[in-house]
Amino acid sequence: MAELLIKNVRAVDENCDMVCDVLIENGVIAQVSEAIDTAADRVIDGSGKVLMPSLFDMHVHFRDPGFTHKEDIITGCMACAAGGVTGAACMPNTKPAIDNTETVKYIIDKAKDTGVEVYPVGCITKGMSGGELADFEELKNAGVRLISDDGRPVENAELMRQALELTKENGLLAVSHCEDLNIINGGIIHKGKISEQLGVKGMDRASEDSVTAREITLAMSCDARVHICHVSTEGCINMIRDAKKAGVKVTCETAPHYFTYTDEKLLKRDADYRMNPPLREERDRLAVLQGVLDGTVDCIVTDHAPHAAEEKADFLKAPNGVVGLETSLAVTLTELYHTGKISLNRIVTLMSAEPRRLLGLPVTEIKIGSSADLVLVDTEAEWTVDPEKLHSKSKNTVFKGEKLKGRPVMTVSKGRIIFELAE
Ligand code: DOR
Ligand code: ZN
């Protein structure tokens, strides 16, 4: 018997937007049509709700191995499921770092039964030390598709150039955390009026802009692909837009906090609003938003970066990072869909299809034969973010107390329900 029948639902993928019934059998979509009468283990009334391909987040930090008091693979995957995410690429700043087969295998194996497909991102340099390139061929053979030293920049431009040459040969994609540590020089929030007012050291836009310019130049010179992480500045958006027009193989991502908030949030002196790159000024927020609207930004990620409450307690000394898996779809719906800026089709592209294409994975569609990796969304549900209700081990969200409109109510992975909103 079929496992799941969803009736009268608004089914949306990149290309379609229609009300229909969707039947799921043996982990795949078996039928999509106006009225399906087949029996199923579970029949759901989807009226008033949206069914879309589940999300893929290509930039998360699961802290496992090494920092499991912040998060581990299991809780990270639970946060994914609650956020409508069934696939994630986890960054290598773990301990040990993801620069060897054993660690790649450990992560894939631990995630195996969660219903969330976890793709470990391999290091660019061994131990993320910046010194010597990791063995890309070994990493690729272990199952790696992306490589990055995220959390840190690759400071040596020649080393980065060599990395791009090698990724091109190996069919990998380099994902670059663009930051100039000499410009940062101990800065903890965006450098501007607010950092001055608070009397704290700032992080100048030039840090992110200059290394983004470098990566574009290197990609151009090797004719290789490069993906720019968590874009937060007006300058980066403009450079990436121009580079794309000129035919450079550059892609990029941003996170919901960058098109929603500015550094005004830092006036609270609350380290939960500190991340790297930092919340910037209104003109940056507007540029990032424009980049999402005009296609300069290829995908929305969370940069889910859990840190324990004790670690976030001191505004000045706290580590950078915010959790985001359980709010990303809701914030995107609230900020971009309910304001009439983008369609649900485009949200599918930004949060599911495009990241999957970047990793070389098949794209989920609402059609017969597609893997049943789906999220049922109540786009009209209004709710308030309560950090204590997050499935993640860490509660460092910038959206705490925020009223959002829209949320996942059920997440399905290969036909199996892996999350259902209780309420
Ligand atoms: O805010 C951030 N947190 N930015 C990074 O690049 C790293 C991340 C982390 O690992 O906590
Ligand atoms: Zn990151």
CSV table of N, CA, C and O and ligand atoms in Angstrom, one decimal, residues 59 61 91 150-151 177 230 303, ligand 2:
chain,number,residue,atom,x,y,z
A,59,HIS,N,25.1,25.1,3.8
A,59,HIS,CA,26.1,25.7,4.7
A,59,HIS,C,25.6,25.6,6.1
A,59,HIS,O,24.9,26.5,6.6
A,61,HIS,N,26.9,24.1,10.3
A,61,HIS,CA,27.9,23.6,11.2
A,61,HIS,C,27.3,22.7,12.2
A,61,HIS,O,26.5,23.1,13.0
A,91,MET,N,30.0,22.0,7.4
A,91,MET,CA,31.4,22.6,7.3
A,91,MET,C,32.4,21.9,8.1
A,91,MET,O,32.1,21.3,9.1
A,150,ASP,N,35.8,27.1,5.6
A,150,ASP,CA,34.8,28.0,6.2
A,150,ASP,C,35.0,28.2,7.7
A,150,ASP,O,35.2,27.2,8.5
A,151,GLY,N,34.8,29.4,8.2
A,151,GLY,CA,35.2,29.8,9.5
A,151,GLY,C,36.5,30.6,9.5
A,151,GLY,O,36.7,31.5,10.3
A,177,HIS,N,35.1,31.3,2.2
A,177,HIS,CA,34.8,32.2,3.3
A,177,HIS,C,35.7,33.4,3.1
A,177,HIS,O,36.9,33.3,3.3
A,230,HIS,N,28.1,33.1,2.4
A,230,HIS,CA,27.4,34.1,3.3
A,230,HIS,C,27.7,35.6,2.9
A,230,HIS,O,28.4,36.3,3.7
A,303,ASP,N,24.0,29.1,7.4
A,303,ASP,CA,25.2,29.2,8.2
A,303,ASP,C,24.9,28.9,9.6
A,303,ASP,O,25.5,29.5,10.5
B,2,ZN,ZN,29.9,29.0,8.2
